[in-house]
Coordinates of C-alpha atoms in Angstrom, one line a residue:
Chain A
M1 CA 23.6 -5.3 33.6
A2 CA 25.3 -4.5 30.5
T3 CA 24.1 -8.4 29.2
N4 CA 20.3 -7.7 30.3
K5 CA 19.3 -5.7 27.3
I6 CA 15.9 -5.6 25.4
E7 CA 16.1 -5.7 21.7
L8 CA 13.4 -3.0 20.6
H9 CA 11.9 -2.9 17.2
I10 CA 9.6 0.5 16.9
V11 CA 8.2 0.1 13.0
T12 CA 6.0 2.3 10.8
P13 CA 4.4 1.2 7.7
D14 CA 7.0 3.6 6.4
R15 CA 9.9 3.1 7.7
E16 CA 11.8 1.0 10.4
F17 CA 11.8 3.9 13.0
F18 CA 13.9 2.6 15.6
T19 CA 16.3 -0.2 16.1
A20 CA 18.3 -0.6 19.3
E21 CA 19.0 -2.1 22.3
V22 CA 17.6 -0.7 25.7
D23 CA 17.9 -0.6 29.3
A24 CA 13.8 0.2 29.9
L25 CA 11.3 1.9 28.0
S26 CA 7.9 3.5 28.9
F27 CA 4.9 3.9 26.2
K28 CA 1.6 5.4 26.8
T29 CA -1.0 2.2 26.4
T30 CA -4.8 2.3 25.9
E31 CA -4.9 1.3 29.3
G32 CA -2.6 4.0 30.8
F33 CA 1.7 4.3 30.8
I34 CA 3.7 1.0 31.3
G35 CA 6.8 0.6 31.5
V36 CA 8.9 -2.4 30.2
L37 CA 12.4 -3.5 31.7
Y38 CA 14.5 -7.0 30.9
D39 CA 12.5 -10.1 31.8
H40 CA 9.0 -8.8 31.0
I41 CA 6.0 -10.4 31.4
P42 CA 5.4 -11.7 27.3
L43 CA 2.1 -9.2 27.1
I44 CA 0.4 -7.7 23.9
T45 CA -1.4 -4.6 24.1
T46 CA -2.7 -1.8 22.3
L47 CA -0.8 1.8 22.3
T48 CA -2.5 5.5 21.7
S49 CA -1.0 8.5 21.0
G50 CA 1.4 9.6 23.7
K51 CA 4.8 9.9 24.7
A52 CA 7.2 6.8 24.6
V53 CA 10.5 7.4 26.4
F54 CA 13.6 4.6 25.7
K55 CA 16.3 4.6 28.0
N56 CA 19.9 3.3 27.2
D57 CA 23.1 3.6 29.7
K58 CA 23.0 7.3 30.0
D59 CA 21.2 7.7 27.2
T60 CA 17.6 9.1 26.8
F61 CA 15.7 9.3 23.7
E62 CA 12.0 10.3 23.8
A63 CA 9.4 10.2 20.8
V64 CA 5.4 10.3 20.3
L65 CA 4.0 6.7 19.1
H66 CA 0.2 7.4 17.4
N67 CA -1.8 4.0 18.0
G68 CA -0.5 0.6 17.0
F69 CA 0.2 -2.2 19.4
A70 CA 3.2 -3.6 21.1
E71 CA 4.1 -7.4 21.5
I72 CA 6.5 -7.8 25.0
G73 CA 8.2 -10.5 25.3
E74 CA 11.3 -11.6 28.2
E75 CA 13.6 -10.2 25.9
K76 CA 12.5 -8.6 23.0
V77 CA 9.7 -5.4 22.1
T78 CA 8.4 -5.2 18.7
I79 CA 5.7 -1.6 18.3
L80 CA 3.9 -1.7 15.5
T81 CA 2.2 1.6 15.2
D82 CA 0.7 4.0 12.6
A83 CA 3.4 6.9 13.1
A84 CA 6.1 7.9 14.6
E85 CA 8.1 11.3 15.3
W86 CA 11.7 11.9 17.3
A87 CA 10.8 14.7 20.2
D88 CA 12.7 17.1 17.7
E89 CA 11.0 16.1 14.4
I90 CA 7.6 17.6 15.5
D91 CA 6.1 20.5 14.4
M92 CA 5.3 22.8 16.8
D93 CA 3.1 25.3 15.0
R94 CA 1.1 22.2 13.1
A95 CA 0.6 20.7 16.3
L96 CA -1.3 24.1 18.2
S97 CA -3.4 24.4 14.9
A98 CA -4.5 21.1 14.9
R99 CA -5.4 21.2 18.0
Q100 CA -7.1 24.1 17.5
R101 CA -8.8 22.9 14.4
A102 CA -10.0 19.5 16.2
E103 CA -11.1 21.6 19.5
K104 CA -13.0 24.0 16.8
K105 CA -14.7 20.6 15.7
L106 CA -15.7 19.1 18.7
E107 CA -17.5 22.2 19.7
E108 CA -19.6 22.3 16.5
M109 CA -20.4 18.9 16.9
T110 CA -24.0 20.4 17.5
H111 CA -24.5 21.3 14.0
H112 CA -24.1 18.1 12.8
D113 CA -26.6 15.6 11.7
E114 CA -26.7 12.1 13.8
K115 CA -25.8 9.8 11.6
H116 CA -22.4 11.6 11.0
K117 CA -22.1 12.6 14.4
E118 CA -20.3 9.3 15.8
E119 CA -18.0 9.7 13.4
V120 CA -16.9 12.8 13.7
V121 CA -16.5 12.6 17.1
I122 CA -14.0 9.6 16.8
Q123 CA -12.1 11.3 14.4
A124 CA -11.6 14.7 16.1
Q125 CA -10.9 13.3 19.5
A126 CA -8.3 10.9 17.7
S127 CA -6.5 14.2 15.9
L128 CA -6.6 16.3 19.4
L129 CA -5.0 13.5 21.3
R130 CA -2.3 13.5 18.3
A131 CA -2.0 17.0 19.1
L132 CA -1.5 17.1 22.6
A133 CA 0.6 14.0 22.8
R134 CA 3.1 16.4 20.7
I135 CA 2.8 19.3 21.8
E136 CA 3.3 18.1 25.5
I137 CA 6.4 16.5 24.1
A138 CA 7.7 19.4 22.2
Q139 CA 7.2 21.7 25.1
A140 CA 9.0 19.3 27.6
R141 CA 12.0 19.9 24.9
Q142 CA 12.0 23.4 24.8
D143 CA 11.7 23.8 28.7
K144 CA 14.9 22.1 28.9
Chain B
M1 CA 4.3 -1.6 -53.6
A2 CA 3.6 1.8 -51.8
S3 CA 5.2 4.8 -53.0
M4 CA 8.5 6.7 -52.1
R5 CA 6.7 9.0 -50.3
D6 CA 4.3 7.0 -48.9
I7 CA 6.9 5.1 -47.1
K8 CA 8.6 8.1 -46.2
R9 CA 5.6 9.5 -44.5
R10 CA 4.8 6.1 -42.8
K11 CA 8.7 6.2 -41.8
N12 CA 8.3 9.4 -39.9
S13 CA 5.7 8.9 -38.3
I14 CA 6.7 5.7 -36.3
Q15 CA 10.0 7.7 -35.7
S16 CA 8.1 10.1 -33.8
T17 CA 6.4 7.4 -32.0
Q18 CA 9.3 5.9 -31.0
Q19 CA 10.8 9.4 -29.4
I20 CA 7.7 9.3 -28.2
T21 CA 8.0 5.8 -26.3
K22 CA 11.6 5.8 -25.4
A23 CA 10.7 9.5 -23.3
M24 CA 8.3 7.5 -21.8
K25 CA 10.6 4.4 -20.7
L26 CA 13.1 6.6 -19.1
V27 CA 10.2 8.5 -17.0
A28 CA 9.3 5.2 -15.7
T29 CA 12.4 4.2 -15.4
A30 CA 13.2 6.8 -13.2
K31 CA 9.8 6.5 -11.2
L32 CA 10.3 3.4 -11.0
Q33 CA 13.5 3.0 -8.9
K34 CA 11.6 5.4 -5.9
A35 CA 8.6 3.2 -6.2
K36 CA 10.7 0.3 -5.5
V37 CA 12.6 1.6 -2.2
Q38 CA 9.0 2.2 -1.2
A39 CA 7.5 -1.1 -1.4
V40 CA 10.4 -2.5 -0.2
K41 CA 10.1 -0.3 2.8
T42 CA 6.6 -1.2 4.2
R43 CA 7.6 -4.3 3.8
P44 CA 9.2 -5.2 7.4
Y45 CA 5.8 -3.8 9.0
F46 CA 3.8 -6.1 7.0
H47 CA 6.1 -9.3 8.2
K48 CA 6.0 -8.4 12.0
M49 CA 1.9 -7.2 11.4
H50 CA 1.4 -11.2 9.9
G51 CA 4.0 -12.9 12.4
T52 CA 1.9 -11.3 15.2
I53 CA -1.3 -11.8 13.8
T54 CA -0.2 -15.8 13.6
S55 CA 0.9 -16.3 17.0
I56 CA -2.2 -14.7 18.7
L57 CA -4.0 -16.9 16.9
A58 CA -2.5 -20.1 17.2
Q59 CA -2.6 -19.0 21.0
S60 CA -5.9 -18.3 21.5
G61 CA -7.3 -21.2 19.4
Q62 CA -10.4 -21.2 18.4
V63 CA -11.9 -17.6 19.2
N64 CA -15.3 -16.6 18.3
H65 CA -14.7 -13.1 16.6
K66 CA -16.5 -10.6 14.1
Y67 CA -13.3 -10.6 11.5
L68 CA -13.1 -14.5 11.7
D69 CA -16.2 -16.3 11.0
D70 CA -16.7 -17.2 8.2
R71 CA -20.4 -16.1 6.4
E72 CA -22.1 -17.9 3.9
G73 CA -23.5 -15.0 1.7
K74 CA -22.3 -14.1 -1.8
H75 CA -21.7 -10.5 -1.5
N76 CA -18.5 -10.3 -2.4
T77 CA -16.8 -7.4 -2.6
Y78 CA -13.2 -6.6 -4.5
I79 CA -10.6 -3.8 -3.8
V80 CA -8.9 -3.9 -7.4
V81 CA -6.2 -1.7 -7.5
T82 CA -4.9 -0.7 -10.9
S83 CA -3.2 2.3 -12.8
N84 CA -4.7 5.8 -13.9
R85 CA -3.1 5.8 -16.8
G86 CA -2.2 3.1 -19.7
L87 CA 0.5 2.0 -21.9
A88 CA 1.4 -0.4 -19.3
G89 CA 1.1 -3.6 -21.4
G90 CA -0.9 -6.1 -19.4
Y91 CA -1.5 -4.5 -16.3
N92 CA -4.2 -3.4 -15.3
N93 CA -5.7 -7.0 -17.7
N94 CA -4.2 -8.7 -16.1
V95 CA -5.7 -7.7 -12.6
C96 CA -9.2 -7.6 -14.0
K97 CA -8.5 -10.8 -15.1
M98 CA -8.0 -12.0 -12.2
V99 CA -11.2 -10.6 -10.9
V100 CA -13.6 -11.5 -13.5
N101 CA -12.4 -15.3 -14.2
H102 CA -13.0 -15.2 -9.6
R103 CA -16.2 -14.2 -9.8
E104 CA -18.6 -16.8 -9.5
E105 CA -22.3 -17.3 -10.8
G106 CA -25.0 -16.2 -8.4
E107 CA -22.2 -13.8 -6.4
D108 CA -23.3 -10.7 -5.8
A109 CA -20.2 -8.7 -6.9
S110 CA -19.4 -5.5 -6.0
V111 CA -16.0 -3.2 -6.8
I112 CA -13.9 -0.6 -4.7
A113 CA -11.9 0.8 -7.5
V114 CA -8.7 2.3 -7.3
G115 CA -7.3 3.5 -10.3
R116 CA -9.2 4.7 -13.5
K117 CA -8.3 1.9 -15.2
G118 CA -9.8 -0.7 -13.5
R119 CA -13.3 1.0 -12.8
D120 CA -13.6 1.5 -16.4
L121 CA -12.5 -1.8 -17.3
L122 CA -14.9 -3.4 -14.3
K123 CA -17.8 -1.4 -15.3
R124 CA -18.0 -2.6 -18.7
R125 CA -17.8 -6.1 -17.6
G126 CA -21.1 -5.0 -15.5
F127 CA -19.3 -5.0 -12.2
N128 CA -21.2 -2.8 -9.4
I129 CA -18.5 0.1 -8.4
I130 CA -19.4 1.4 -5.0
E131 CA -16.4 3.3 -4.7
S132 CA -13.2 4.7 -6.5
Y133 CA -10.6 6.7 -5.4
N134 CA -8.4 7.6 -8.1
E135 CA -6.4 10.1 -6.9
M136 CA -4.1 7.8 -4.3
V137 CA -2.6 5.8 -7.1
D138 CA 0.4 7.7 -7.7
M139 CA 1.9 8.4 -4.1
P140 CA 0.1 6.0 -2.0
E141 CA 0.2 7.0 2.0
Y142 CA -1.2 5.1 4.6
G143 CA -3.9 7.2 5.5
D144 CA -4.8 6.4 2.6
A145 CA -4.8 2.7 2.7
A146 CA -6.8 3.3 5.9
K147 CA -9.1 5.3 4.3
I148 CA -10.1 2.3 2.6
G149 CA -9.5 0.1 5.4
T150 CA -11.7 1.5 7.6
E151 CA -14.5 1.8 4.6
V152 CA -14.2 -1.8 4.3
L153 CA -14.7 -3.0 7.6
K154 CA -17.6 -0.6 8.2
R155 CA -19.5 -2.2 5.3
Y156 CA -18.3 -5.7 6.1
V157 CA -19.4 -5.2 10.2
S158 CA -22.9 -4.4 8.9
G159 CA -22.9 -7.3 7.2
E160 CA -23.6 -5.3 3.7
I161 CA -20.9 -7.3 2.5
D162 CA -19.6 -10.9 3.5
H163 CA -16.3 -11.5 2.1
V164 CA -13.5 -8.7 0.9
Y165 CA -10.9 -9.9 -1.7
I166 CA -8.0 -7.8 -3.0
A167 CA -6.3 -7.6 -7.0
Y168 CA -3.2 -6.0 -6.9
T169 CA 0.0 -6.6 -8.8
A170 CA 2.9 -8.1 -6.7
F171 CA 6.0 -6.8 -7.4
E172 CA 8.8 -9.4 -7.9
S173 CA 11.3 -8.0 -9.8
T174 CA 11.8 -5.1 -12.1
L175 CA 10.8 -7.4 -15.0
N176 CA 8.6 -10.0 -13.3
Q177 CA 5.4 -8.4 -12.0
E178 CA 2.3 -10.9 -10.7
A179 CA -1.0 -10.2 -10.9
K180 CA -2.3 -11.9 -7.4
L181 CA -6.2 -12.0 -5.8
I182 CA -6.0 -12.3 -2.2
K183 CA -8.8 -12.5 0.5
L184 CA -9.3 -10.2 2.8
L185 CA -11.8 -10.8 5.2
P186 CA -12.9 -12.7 6.8
L187 CA -9.4 -13.6 7.7
D188 CA -8.8 -17.1 6.7
L189 CA -7.1 -19.7 10.0
D190 CA -5.8 -21.9 7.8
D191 CA -3.8 -19.3 5.9
F192 CA -1.9 -18.1 9.4
A193 CA -2.0 -22.2 10.7
E194 CA 0.7 -22.8 7.7
E195 CA 3.4 -20.7 8.8
K196 CA 4.9 -22.0 11.9
P197 CA 4.9 -19.5 15.1
D198 CA 7.6 -18.4 17.1
E199 CA 8.5 -21.3 20.0
E200 CA 8.9 -18.5 22.5
H201 CA 5.6 -17.8 22.1
L202 CA 4.5 -20.9 22.5
E203 CA 5.7 -22.1 25.7
S204 CA 4.8 -19.0 27.5
G205 CA 1.4 -18.0 27.6
I206 CA 0.8 -14.3 26.3
N207 CA -0.9 -12.2 28.3
Y208 CA -3.1 -9.5 26.6
E209 CA -4.4 -5.6 27.8
P210 CA -7.3 -4.7 28.2
S211 CA -8.3 -8.5 26.3
V212 CA -7.6 -10.9 23.6
E213 CA -11.3 -9.3 21.7
E214 CA -10.1 -6.0 22.3
V215 CA -6.6 -6.7 21.3
L216 CA -7.9 -8.2 18.0
D217 CA -10.2 -6.0 17.6
S218 CA -7.7 -3.0 17.3
I219 CA -4.8 -5.4 15.7
I220 CA -7.1 -6.8 12.4
P221 CA -8.1 -4.0 10.8
Q222 CA -4.2 -2.2 11.6
Y223 CA -3.8 -5.3 9.6
V224 CA -6.5 -4.9 6.7
N225 CA -5.1 -1.8 6.7
S226 CA -1.1 -2.8 6.1
I227 CA -2.3 -5.5 3.1
I228 CA -4.0 -2.8 1.4
F229 CA -1.3 -0.3 2.2
G230 CA 1.3 -3.0 1.0
A231 CA -1.0 -3.6 -2.3
L232 CA -0.9 -0.1 -3.2
K233 CA 2.6 0.3 -2.6
E234 CA 3.9 -3.1 -4.7
S235 CA 0.9 -2.2 -7.5
I236 CA 2.9 1.2 -8.0
A237 CA 6.3 -0.1 -8.5
S238 CA 4.9 -2.9 -10.6
E239 CA 3.1 -0.4 -12.9
H240 CA 6.4 1.1 -13.5
G241 CA 7.9 -1.9 -13.9
A242 CA 5.3 -3.1 -16.4
R243 CA 5.5 0.6 -18.2
M244 CA 9.3 0.4 -18.2
T245 CA 8.8 -3.1 -19.9
A246 CA 6.2 -2.6 -21.8
M247 CA 8.2 0.6 -24.0
D248 CA 11.0 -0.8 -24.1
S249 CA 9.7 -3.7 -26.2
A250 CA 7.9 -1.0 -28.3
T251 CA 10.9 1.3 -28.8
S252 CA 12.8 -2.2 -30.4
N253 CA 9.6 -2.5 -32.3
A254 CA 9.4 0.7 -33.4
S255 CA 13.5 0.3 -34.4
D256 CA 12.7 -2.7 -36.2
M257 CA 9.7 -1.2 -38.8
I258 CA 11.8 1.9 -39.3
D259 CA 14.4 -0.6 -40.4
K260 CA 12.3 -2.9 -42.4
L261 CA 10.9 0.3 -44.1
T262 CA 14.3 2.2 -44.8
L263 CA 14.7 -1.1 -46.9
Q264 CA 11.8 -0.8 -49.0
Y265 CA 12.5 3.1 -49.1
N266 CA 15.9 2.5 -50.8
R267 CA 14.6 -0.2 -52.6
A268 CA 11.3 1.5 -54.2
R269 CA 14.0 4.6 -54.6
Q270 CA 16.5 2.2 -56.5
A271 CA 13.4 1.0 -58.4
S272 CA 12.4 4.1 -59.7
I273 CA 15.6 5.0 -60.8
T274 CA 16.4 1.9 -63.0
Q275 CA 12.4 2.5 -64.0
E276 CA 13.7 6.1 -65.1
L277 CA 16.9 4.7 -66.7
S278 CA 15.5 2.4 -68.9
E279 CA 13.1 4.8 -69.6
I280 CA 15.6 6.9 -71.3
V281 CA 17.3 5.0 -72.7
G282 CA 14.1 3.2 -74.5
G283 CA 13.4 6.6 -75.6
A284 CA 16.9 7.4 -77.0
E285 CA 16.7 3.7 -78.5
A286 CA 13.2 5.1 -80.7
L287 CA 14.9 7.8 -81.8
K288 CA 17.4 6.4 -83.7

C-alpha cells in the first residue's frame, strides 16, 4: 500500500496551503462530496465551500476549502482554492456572527430594489455557505 | 560668484532634502522586503492556474465560450496599476506610457485605475476613468482582486466592453522592474498554445464535472482574478523597488551637490579673505 500514494497540492492565492502524499482525500464539489483514491480517473471539477479530509496512514487532517477547482490525475491531485483553513484555525465566534449577518441579509431581501437583488442574494448565500462550512467543522472538532 | 551666504543656504537646503531621501530609501527597503516575499508567494497559484487552463484548452480544442471569442468592437478597458504616492522614479510614468502608446486611433478606451497617480495622469491624457480603487494598493488582498475581476467580467459579459488589458509593473529584481501590458479578456488561445501541456493530460481523456462549459465558467473568472491579484502584488513590490532606487540616486546626487557647494563655499571664503587682506595691505601702503 505504501507505494500507492497520491501527491496532493493545495494552493491558495497567498500561500501553498498543503503539500503532502496522502492515501485518500475527500472534499465537496458543486455536485456533492467526492472521495479520491489512488488511480482515480482524470477529472476536473469545481469546488464549493465545504469540509475536506485527507488521510495518510493513521493521520487524518481536516480543513475547510472555499471555492476553486480541483484537477485530479491518476497519482496527483491539485486543488486551487480561494481560501483554505485548518480546523483549528477557524474562529468560531466570527463564523457564528457571519452566519447571523448573512441570514439577516437574506431575510431583508424584500427591501432591496430589483436591480441589486440578485447580486446581494448571491453574495449573502456565498457567505452563509462559508460560515456554515466553518461552523460544521469547528463543531465537530469541539465535540471530539 | 554667489555670495558665501547664498551658497551656505543652498547647501543647508540640499542637506535637509538628502536626509528626507535617505529616510525614504530606508523605509522603501524595509517595505520592499515584505512585498517581495508576498509577490513570490502568489506565483505558485498563478502557475498552477495557468497550467490547468492550458491543459483544458489543449484538450477541448475549439470550444465556443463567452470568454474566448474575440469580438470586433473597439471598446477597450485598461486596468492600470500604479501607486498612490510619487517619488518613485519612472514607476508610474512607465505604466501610463504603455497604455497611452497602446491606444489606437478610433479606439474607445476607458480605464479602471488602481492607484491615484495613474488615475490622475491618464485623466489628463483624456482617458475615461470608469472606476478607481485607491485604498487597496498598499496591502492588496485576494478579495480586492476578486472585486475588480468581478466588475470587469460583468461589464465584459454585458457587452459594454470588448477587450480588457491590464497594465502593471513586473517585479524582476530589486533593481529591475518592467512595465507590462497584457491582454486579459478575451483569453487568447495562442498564449496558451505556446506552452506544451502535460503529456499525462494529453493521452488520457479528462472528465469534467459538471461539464466543460461550466468548469470554464468557473475557472476563467478565477484565472482573471489570479492575474489581477498577481499584478497587484508584483506592482507593490516594484513600487518599493523603484522608490528605493530613485531615492538612492537622489541621495547620492545630493551628496555630489553638497561636495560641489562645499568647494565653492571654501573658494568664496578664501577669495573674501584674500580680498580683505589686500585691502588692508593696500590701505597700509596708502598711509605711508
